[in-house]
Coordinates of C-alpha atoms in Angstrom, one line a residue:
M18 CA 19.1 -28.7 -53.7
L19 CA 17.2 -29.4 -50.3
Q20 CA 17.9 -27.2 -47.5
K21 CA 15.9 -27.8 -44.4
D22 CA 17.9 -26.5 -41.8
G23 CA 15.9 -25.1 -38.9
G24 CA 13.1 -25.7 -40.7
A25 CA 14.7 -23.6 -43.4
I26 CA 13.5 -24.0 -47.0
E27 CA 15.3 -22.6 -49.8
G28 CA 16.5 -23.5 -53.3
R29 CA 15.9 -27.3 -55.2
W30 CA 14.6 -30.0 -53.5
H31 CA 16.3 -33.2 -54.6
P32 CA 13.8 -35.8 -56.1
P33 CA 14.4 -38.3 -53.2
A34 CA 13.8 -35.6 -50.3
L35 CA 10.2 -34.3 -52.8
I36 CA 9.0 -38.2 -52.9
G37 CA 9.9 -38.8 -49.1
F38 CA 8.0 -35.4 -48.1
R39 CA 5.0 -36.8 -50.2
F40 CA 5.1 -40.3 -48.5
G41 CA 5.6 -39.1 -45.3
V42 CA 2.5 -36.4 -45.8
C43 CA 0.5 -39.2 -47.0
Y44 CA 1.6 -42.0 -44.6
F45 CA 1.9 -40.1 -41.7
G46 CA -0.9 -37.5 -42.1
S47 CA -3.2 -40.7 -42.5
F48 CA -2.2 -43.0 -39.6
G49 CA -2.2 -39.0 -37.3
L50 CA -5.7 -38.9 -38.5
A51 CA -6.4 -42.6 -36.8
G52 CA -4.5 -42.0 -33.6
V53 CA -6.4 -38.8 -32.7
L54 CA -9.9 -40.2 -33.5
G55 CA -8.7 -43.0 -30.8
L56 CA -8.0 -40.8 -28.4
M57 CA -10.5 -38.3 -28.7
P58 CA -12.7 -40.7 -26.4
I59 CA -9.9 -40.4 -23.2
M60 CA -9.9 -36.6 -24.7
L61 CA -13.3 -36.0 -24.4
A62 CA -14.1 -38.1 -21.4
G63 CA -11.6 -36.2 -19.4
L64 CA -13.6 -33.3 -20.4
G65 CA -16.7 -35.0 -18.7
F66 CA -18.6 -35.9 -22.1
E67 CA -19.5 -39.1 -23.7
A68 CA -17.9 -40.1 -26.3
G69 CA -18.3 -43.3 -27.3
S70 CA -19.5 -43.0 -30.6
V71 CA -16.8 -41.3 -32.2
L72 CA -14.9 -45.0 -32.5
H73 CA -17.6 -45.8 -35.0
V74 CA -16.1 -43.8 -37.8
L75 CA -13.3 -46.4 -37.4
T76 CA -15.9 -49.3 -38.3
L77 CA -16.1 -48.1 -41.9
A78 CA -12.7 -49.5 -41.9
R79 CA -13.6 -53.0 -41.2
P80 CA -14.7 -54.9 -44.1
P81 CA -11.3 -54.1 -46.6
I82 CA -9.0 -54.4 -43.2
E83 CA -10.3 -58.2 -42.6
W84 CA -10.8 -59.3 -46.4
T85 CA -6.8 -57.6 -46.7
A86 CA -5.7 -59.9 -43.7
T87 CA -7.7 -62.6 -44.7
H88 CA -6.6 -63.2 -48.2
V89 CA -3.0 -60.9 -48.1
L90 CA -1.4 -61.5 -45.1
G91 CA -3.5 -64.7 -43.9
L92 CA -4.6 -63.4 -40.9
H93 CA -7.7 -63.7 -39.1
V94 CA -8.9 -60.4 -37.5
S95 CA -10.8 -60.8 -34.0
S96 CA -14.5 -59.4 -33.6
T97 CA -13.5 -57.7 -31.1
Q98 CA -9.6 -56.6 -30.9
V99 CA -8.6 -53.8 -32.5
G100 CA -5.7 -52.5 -30.1
S101 CA -2.4 -52.2 -30.5
D102 CA -0.3 -55.3 -32.3
S103 CA -3.9 -56.7 -33.0
A104 CA -4.2 -58.4 -36.5
F105 CA -6.2 -55.1 -37.2
Q106 CA -3.9 -52.8 -36.5
W107 CA -1.5 -54.5 -38.0
T108 CA -3.2 -54.7 -41.2
A109 CA -4.2 -51.6 -40.9
L110 CA -0.6 -50.5 -41.0
F111 CA 0.2 -52.3 -44.0
L112 CA -3.2 -51.0 -46.0
L113 CA -1.7 -47.3 -45.4
V114 CA 1.8 -48.3 -46.3
V115 CA 0.4 -49.6 -49.6
I116 CA -2.0 -46.2 -49.7
A117 CA 0.6 -44.2 -49.2
A118 CA 2.8 -45.5 -52.0
V119 CA 0.2 -45.5 -54.2
A120 CA -1.1 -41.9 -53.7
T121 CA 2.8 -40.7 -53.4
A122 CA 3.1 -42.0 -57.0
G123 CA 0.4 -40.7 -58.2
W124 CA 1.7 -37.3 -56.6
S125 CA 4.5 -37.5 -58.1
V126 CA 3.0 -37.7 -61.4
L127 CA 1.0 -35.0 -61.1
D128 CA 2.8 -32.7 -59.6
R129 CA 6.9 -33.2 -61.4
R130 CA 7.5 -29.5 -62.0
R131 CA 7.0 -29.0 -58.5
V132 CA 10.4 -27.9 -56.7
R133 CA 9.2 -27.5 -53.2
Y134 CA 6.7 -26.9 -50.6
T135 CA 7.8 -24.4 -48.6
R136 CA 3.6 -24.2 -47.3
L137 CA 2.9 -27.0 -46.9
F138 CA 6.3 -28.1 -44.9
A139 CA 5.3 -25.8 -42.4
W140 CA 1.5 -26.5 -42.1
T141 CA 2.6 -30.7 -41.9
Q142 CA 5.0 -29.5 -39.6
L143 CA 2.8 -28.5 -37.2
Y144 CA 0.0 -31.1 -37.9
L145 CA 2.4 -33.8 -37.1
R146 CA 4.1 -31.9 -34.2
F147 CA 0.7 -31.9 -32.3
V148 CA 0.2 -35.1 -33.0
L149 CA 2.9 -36.6 -31.4
A150 CA 2.8 -34.3 -28.9
L151 CA -0.5 -35.6 -28.2
A152 CA 1.1 -39.2 -27.6
M153 CA 3.6 -37.5 -25.6
F154 CA 1.3 -35.9 -23.4
Y155 CA -0.9 -39.4 -23.0
F156 CA 2.2 -41.9 -22.4
G157 CA 3.9 -39.7 -20.2
M158 CA 1.3 -38.0 -18.3
A159 CA 0.7 -41.6 -17.5
K160 CA 3.4 -42.5 -16.0
A161 CA 4.7 -38.6 -14.5
I162 CA 1.2 -39.7 -12.5
P163 CA 2.0 -43.2 -12.0
T164 CA -1.0 -44.8 -13.6
Q165 CA -0.1 -46.9 -16.9
M166 CA 2.1 -49.3 -14.1
P167 CA 0.6 -48.4 -10.8
F168 CA 1.8 -50.8 -7.8
V169 CA -0.1 -53.9 -7.2
L170 CA -0.6 -55.6 -4.0
N171 CA -0.6 -59.2 -5.6
R172 CA 2.6 -59.5 -6.8
L173 CA 4.0 -59.7 -3.6
V174 CA 2.8 -62.7 -3.1
E175 CA 3.0 -63.8 -6.7
P176 CA 5.7 -66.8 -7.7
Y177 CA 7.7 -65.3 -9.4
G178 CA 7.4 -67.5 -12.6
N179 CA 4.3 -66.8 -13.1
F180 CA 4.7 -63.4 -14.2
S181 CA 4.2 -62.5 -18.2
P182 CA 8.0 -60.7 -19.7
E183 CA 5.3 -58.1 -19.5
G184 CA 4.1 -58.5 -16.0
V185 CA 7.6 -58.2 -14.6
L186 CA 8.8 -54.9 -16.6
W187 CA 5.4 -53.5 -15.0
S188 CA 6.5 -54.8 -11.9
Q189 CA 9.9 -53.3 -12.1
V190 CA 9.1 -50.2 -13.1
S191 CA 6.2 -49.5 -10.6
V192 CA 8.5 -50.6 -7.7
S193 CA 10.7 -46.9 -7.8
Q194 CA 8.1 -44.6 -8.4
P195 CA 10.6 -41.8 -9.0
Y196 CA 12.0 -44.0 -12.0
E197 CA 8.1 -44.1 -13.2
I198 CA 7.4 -40.2 -12.9
A199 CA 11.0 -39.8 -14.3
L200 CA 10.5 -41.9 -17.7
G201 CA 7.1 -39.4 -18.1
A202 CA 8.5 -36.3 -17.4
A203 CA 10.9 -36.9 -20.4
E204 CA 8.1 -37.7 -22.3
L205 CA 6.3 -34.5 -21.4
L206 CA 9.0 -32.7 -21.7
A207 CA 9.4 -33.8 -25.5
G208 CA 5.9 -33.3 -26.1
L209 CA 6.3 -29.5 -24.6
L210 CA 9.3 -28.6 -26.7
L211 CA 7.2 -29.5 -29.8
L212 CA 4.2 -26.7 -28.9
V213 CA 6.9 -24.8 -29.8
P214 CA 7.6 -24.5 -33.7
R215 CA 11.7 -23.1 -32.7
A216 CA 12.4 -26.2 -30.5
T217 CA 11.0 -28.8 -33.0
A218 CA 14.4 -30.3 -33.5
A219 CA 15.0 -30.5 -30.1
G220 CA 11.7 -32.2 -29.3
A221 CA 11.4 -34.5 -31.7
L222 CA 15.2 -35.7 -30.7
L223 CA 14.0 -36.8 -27.4
C224 CA 11.3 -37.8 -28.8
A225 CA 13.3 -40.3 -30.5
V226 CA 15.5 -41.4 -27.8
D227 CA 12.2 -42.2 -25.5
M228 CA 10.8 -43.9 -28.5
T229 CA 13.8 -46.1 -29.1
Q230 CA 13.8 -46.9 -25.2
V231 CA 9.8 -47.5 -25.9
F232 CA 10.5 -49.6 -28.8
L233 CA 12.9 -52.6 -27.1
L234 CA 11.5 -52.8 -24.5
N235 CA 8.4 -53.2 -26.0
M236 CA 10.3 -55.7 -28.3
T237 CA 12.2 -57.6 -25.6
Y238 CA 9.2 -57.9 -23.2
D239 CA 6.9 -58.8 -25.8
I240 CA 4.6 -56.3 -24.7
R241 CA 1.3 -54.9 -27.0
L242 CA 2.3 -51.5 -27.9
K243 CA 5.1 -52.0 -31.0
T244 CA 2.8 -51.1 -33.3
V245 CA 2.0 -47.7 -31.8
S246 CA 5.4 -47.0 -30.5
S247 CA 7.1 -47.9 -33.7
Q248 CA 5.0 -45.9 -36.0
F249 CA 6.1 -43.1 -33.3
L250 CA 9.4 -43.4 -33.3
L251 CA 9.2 -43.2 -37.4
L252 CA 7.5 -39.9 -37.0
S253 CA 10.0 -38.9 -34.6
L254 CA 12.4 -39.6 -37.3
F255 CA 10.7 -38.2 -39.9
L256 CA 10.3 -34.9 -37.7
L257 CA 14.1 -34.6 -37.4
A258 CA 15.4 -35.5 -40.6
P259 CA 14.9 -31.8 -42.1
Y260 CA 18.0 -31.2 -39.3
A261 CA 19.5 -34.1 -39.7
R262 CA 22.3 -32.4 -41.5
R263 CA 23.2 -30.0 -39.3
L264 CA 23.3 -32.2 -36.2
L265 CA 25.3 -34.4 -37.5
A266 CA 27.6 -31.5 -38.4
A267 CA 27.6 -30.0 -35.1
L268 CA 28.6 -34.1 -33.3
F269 CA 30.7 -35.3 -35.3
A270 CA 32.4 -32.5 -37.6
G271 CA 32.6 -29.3 -35.0
H272 CA 30.9 -26.8 -37.3
P273 CA 27.5 -25.8 -36.4
G274 CA 25.4 -24.0 -39.1
P275 CA 23.9 -21.3 -38.9
A276 CA 20.5 -20.2 -36.8
T277 CA 17.6 -20.2 -38.6
G278 CA 13.9 -20.1 -37.7
P279 CA 10.9 -22.2 -39.1
V280 CA 8.9 -22.1 -42.4
P281 CA 6.3 -19.4 -41.3
L282 CA 2.9 -20.1 -41.6
F283 CA 1.1 -17.4 -43.1
G284 CA 2.2 -14.1 -44.4
S285 CA 2.4 -11.7 -42.1
A286 CA 4.4 -11.4 -38.7
R287 CA 0.8 -10.9 -36.3
A288 CA -0.5 -13.9 -37.8
N289 CA 2.2 -15.9 -36.9
R290 CA 2.4 -14.5 -33.5
I291 CA -1.4 -15.5 -33.1
A292 CA -0.8 -18.8 -34.1
L293 CA 2.3 -19.6 -32.0
V294 CA 0.1 -18.4 -29.0
A295 CA -3.0 -20.9 -30.0
Q296 CA -0.7 -23.1 -30.6
L297 CA 0.6 -23.2 -26.7
V298 CA -2.6 -22.5 -25.6
V299 CA -4.3 -25.8 -27.0
G300 CA -1.4 -27.5 -26.7
L301 CA -1.3 -26.8 -22.7
L302 CA -4.7 -27.5 -22.8
L303 CA -4.5 -31.1 -23.8
L304 CA -1.6 -31.8 -21.3
G305 CA -4.3 -30.5 -18.7
V306 CA -6.7 -32.9 -19.7
F307 CA -4.4 -35.5 -19.5
G308 CA -3.3 -34.6 -15.9
A309 CA -6.9 -34.2 -15.2
Q310 CA -7.7 -37.6 -16.4
N311 CA -4.7 -39.5 -14.8
W312 CA -5.1 -37.9 -11.7
R313 CA -8.7 -38.9 -10.8
Q314 CA -7.5 -42.0 -10.9
W315 CA -4.4 -42.1 -9.4
S316 CA -6.5 -39.8 -6.5
K317 CA -9.3 -43.2 -6.3
D318 CA -10.4 -43.6 -2.3
T319 CA -7.7 -46.5 -0.9
P320 CA -10.4 -49.3 -0.3
N321 CA -10.9 -49.3 4.2
L322 CA -9.7 -53.4 3.7
Y323 CA -5.9 -52.6 1.8
G324 CA -3.7 -55.0 2.6
I325 CA -2.5 -58.6 2.3
Y326 CA -4.6 -61.0 4.6
R327 CA -2.7 -64.5 5.1
V328 CA -5.2 -67.7 5.6
D329 CA -5.0 -69.3 8.9
G330 CA -8.1 -71.2 8.9
F331 CA -10.9 -72.5 6.3
S332 CA -13.7 -74.5 6.5
S333 CA -16.3 -75.3 3.6
E334 CA -20.0 -76.3 5.2
G335 CA -18.8 -76.2 8.5
Y336 CA -15.5 -78.8 8.1
P337 CA -11.8 -77.6 8.3
R338 CA -9.6 -78.2 4.7
D339 CA -6.3 -78.7 5.9
P340 CA -3.7 -76.3 3.4
L341 CA -3.1 -79.3 1.1
L342 CA -1.6 -78.0 -2.5
T343 CA -4.6 -80.4 -4.0
D344 CA -7.0 -78.9 -2.4
E345 CA -9.0 -76.1 -5.4
L346 CA -11.2 -74.4 -3.2
R347 CA -9.3 -73.6 -0.1
W348 CA -8.0 -70.4 -0.2
R349 CA -4.0 -69.2 1.2
R350 CA -4.5 -65.5 0.7
V351 CA -6.6 -62.5 0.4
V352 CA -5.2 -59.5 -1.2
I353 CA -7.8 -56.4 -1.3
D354 CA -5.9 -52.8 -3.2
R355 CA -6.8 -49.9 -5.5
P356 CA -8.7 -50.5 -8.7
F357 CA -6.3 -49.5 -11.2
H358 CA -7.8 -50.6 -14.7
V359 CA -11.0 -51.4 -13.4
S360 CA -14.6 -49.9 -12.9
D361 CA -15.0 -51.5 -9.4
P362 CA -13.6 -49.7 -5.9
M363 CA -11.8 -51.9 -5.2
V364 CA -9.8 -55.1 -6.3
L365 CA -9.8 -58.3 -4.2
T366 CA -7.6 -61.1 -5.1
I367 CA -8.0 -64.5 -3.7
Q368 CA -4.7 -66.7 -4.0
H369 CA -6.0 -70.3 -4.1
M370 CA -3.4 -73.1 -2.3
D371 CA -2.0 -73.9 -5.6
D372 CA -0.9 -70.2 -6.0
S373 CA -3.9 -69.6 -9.0
F374 CA -5.4 -66.1 -8.5
E375 CA -9.3 -65.6 -8.8
V376 CA -9.5 -61.3 -9.0
Y377 CA -12.9 -59.6 -8.4
G378 CA -14.1 -56.2 -8.7
G379 CA -16.6 -54.5 -6.1
T380 CA -17.4 -52.4 -3.5
I381 CA -17.1 -52.5 0.4
D382 CA -19.6 -51.3 3.1
P383 CA -17.6 -50.9 6.1
K384 CA -21.0 -49.8 8.5
R385 CA -22.7 -53.4 7.3
H386 CA -19.2 -55.1 6.9
I387 CA -20.0 -56.4 3.4
I388 CA -18.2 -57.2 0.2
D389 CA -20.1 -57.3 -3.0
L390 CA -18.2 -58.7 -5.6
H391 CA -19.2 -57.5 -9.2
H392 CA -17.2 -58.5 -11.7
R393 CA -14.2 -61.4 -12.5
I394 CA -11.8 -59.9 -14.1
A395 CA -9.3 -62.0 -15.9
L396 CA -5.8 -61.5 -15.5
G397 CA -3.5 -59.8 -18.2
T398 CA -6.3 -58.5 -20.2
Y399 CA -8.6 -57.2 -17.2
E400 CA -12.5 -58.1 -19.3
E401 CA -14.9 -58.3 -16.7
T402 CA -17.4 -61.0 -16.5
P403 CA -20.5 -60.1 -13.9
V404 CA -20.5 -62.2 -11.0
R405 CA -22.5 -62.0 -7.8
V406 CA -21.0 -62.7 -4.4
R407 CA -21.5 -61.3 -1.5
L408 CA -18.4 -61.7 1.8
T409 CA -19.0 -60.6 5.3
Y410 CA -16.7 -59.9 7.6
W411 CA -15.6 -58.9 11.2
W412 CA -12.4 -58.4 13.3
P413 CA -12.1 -60.7 16.3
A414 CA -9.0 -59.3 17.3
P415 CA -6.8 -56.2 15.8
G416 CA -4.8 -57.7 12.7
R417 CA -7.2 -60.2 12.7
M418 CA -10.3 -60.8 10.7
V419 CA -13.2 -63.6 9.9
I420 CA -15.1 -64.0 6.4
D421 CA -18.2 -65.9 6.0
A422 CA -20.3 -66.5 2.6
D423 CA -23.0 -68.2 2.1
D424 CA -22.4 -69.3 -1.8
Y425 CA -18.9 -68.7 -2.8
A426 CA -18.1 -71.7 -5.6
G427 CA -21.3 -73.6 -4.7
H428 CA -19.6 -73.8 -1.0
R429 CA -20.9 -72.2 2.3
I430 CA -16.9 -71.4 3.7
H431 CA -15.9 -69.9 6.8
T432 CA -12.0 -68.2 6.8
S433 CA -9.8 -66.7 9.0
F434 CA -6.9 -64.1 8.3
T435 CA -3.4 -62.7 10.0
E436 CA -3.2 -59.6 8.2
L437 CA 0.5 -59.0 7.0
D438 CA 2.5 -55.7 7.0
P439 CA 3.4 -54.8 2.8
K440 CA 6.4 -53.2 4.0
S441 CA 7.2 -56.4 5.8
F442 CA 8.2 -57.7 2.3
P443 CA 12.2 -57.3 1.0
L444 CA 11.1 -55.5 -1.7
L445 CA 9.3 -52.8 -0.2
E446 CA 11.0 -53.1 3.2
R447 CA 14.6 -51.7 2.0
G448 CA 14.3 -48.6 0.5
F449 CA 17.5 -46.7 -0.4
S450 CA 20.9 -46.2 1.4
W451 CA 23.5 -44.2 -0.2
V452 CA 26.3 -45.9 1.9
Q453 CA 26.1 -49.5 1.5
E454 CA 29.2 -51.6 2.4
Q455 CA 28.2 -55.3 1.0
P456 CA 25.4 -55.8 -2.5
Y457 CA 22.2 -56.9 -1.2
N458 CA 21.0 -58.7 -4.9
R459 CA 18.4 -61.3 -3.4

């Protein structure tokens, strides 16, 4: 009989439990290794090390993945995209399932007399707890320090119909920083609980709740994290499975079982105490690495010209251009924002008369009154294309700005602006009210 209450394993395991455990070790063990390799460059970069070569090991898997995608699944694997929800990653997960199933079958035949895996269970839980905790620290810290879904100024002037479903969700969350921080805090708490062996059930349960919400959002808003969130949800449930009987009894039968401790990693109490301290130290170190990295991104300096600017006058080659919706050259607004997902110190967005956007990354020299645009940034993907555009600016009066360029899209332009207060928009002006006599839904 299989009894895995609170991590304790006694007696003979049922055959389905033995097979399920073997498959989980093979599948989640491989998935966890791939996940750790994927996060390794980020962790090493947080410590100040170059780590681009770490991902080169994944290129060894490309040939079989490409062959399987083409000949078995009928998918085309991009030569550049290997991230979440790409054909590369879906095919990789399919191969992991196949390999794990074959390995489980072979393991079950070769080790058919085994009745339980007491020590292997303890070490597998340790490994998978840290894989899941690492993911919770990575995603949770990016919300607790709001860098995953930062507030983007150009969303205030972009027509709602131009938003993608993901853009709607990102903008909704970014408007309420306390909500985003609360989401991150829940994921961080789940990760911290997973560091403590006795709190594995609580940590896995909280992870399952967190990842259920994330997975539903990814599915319903078509967010490119479906593969990642679904696998972490399954991993949470796999870690939670040994405690399922006691949890169900406590929730529905009112008969909680007796408290039991986790399976020890070593034979001596002293070695297990050292192992516990080591787990806590390593876990907190990883948490600190992600915290430092996100804090550096969050604390970047706000650009000198940060704000939204409405175009009052626009001329090219010295001739004024009327504000016609059919004018593809004329500007309507310019937005200068902080750089959350690009390498440059600031982001400049040009909104044209038809509400289309051009987004650039660049630098501002406040002493020389020069704006240099270095990259054209693709909307949605943040891919950067090198460009060279120089703008000069000056202030004729408070709240007014003039921008000139000798070569913008092959034209010499002169533009005058009025600065708008972002807090004048209802989305930011509204604030919070305990007492509301009337609804305010517009």
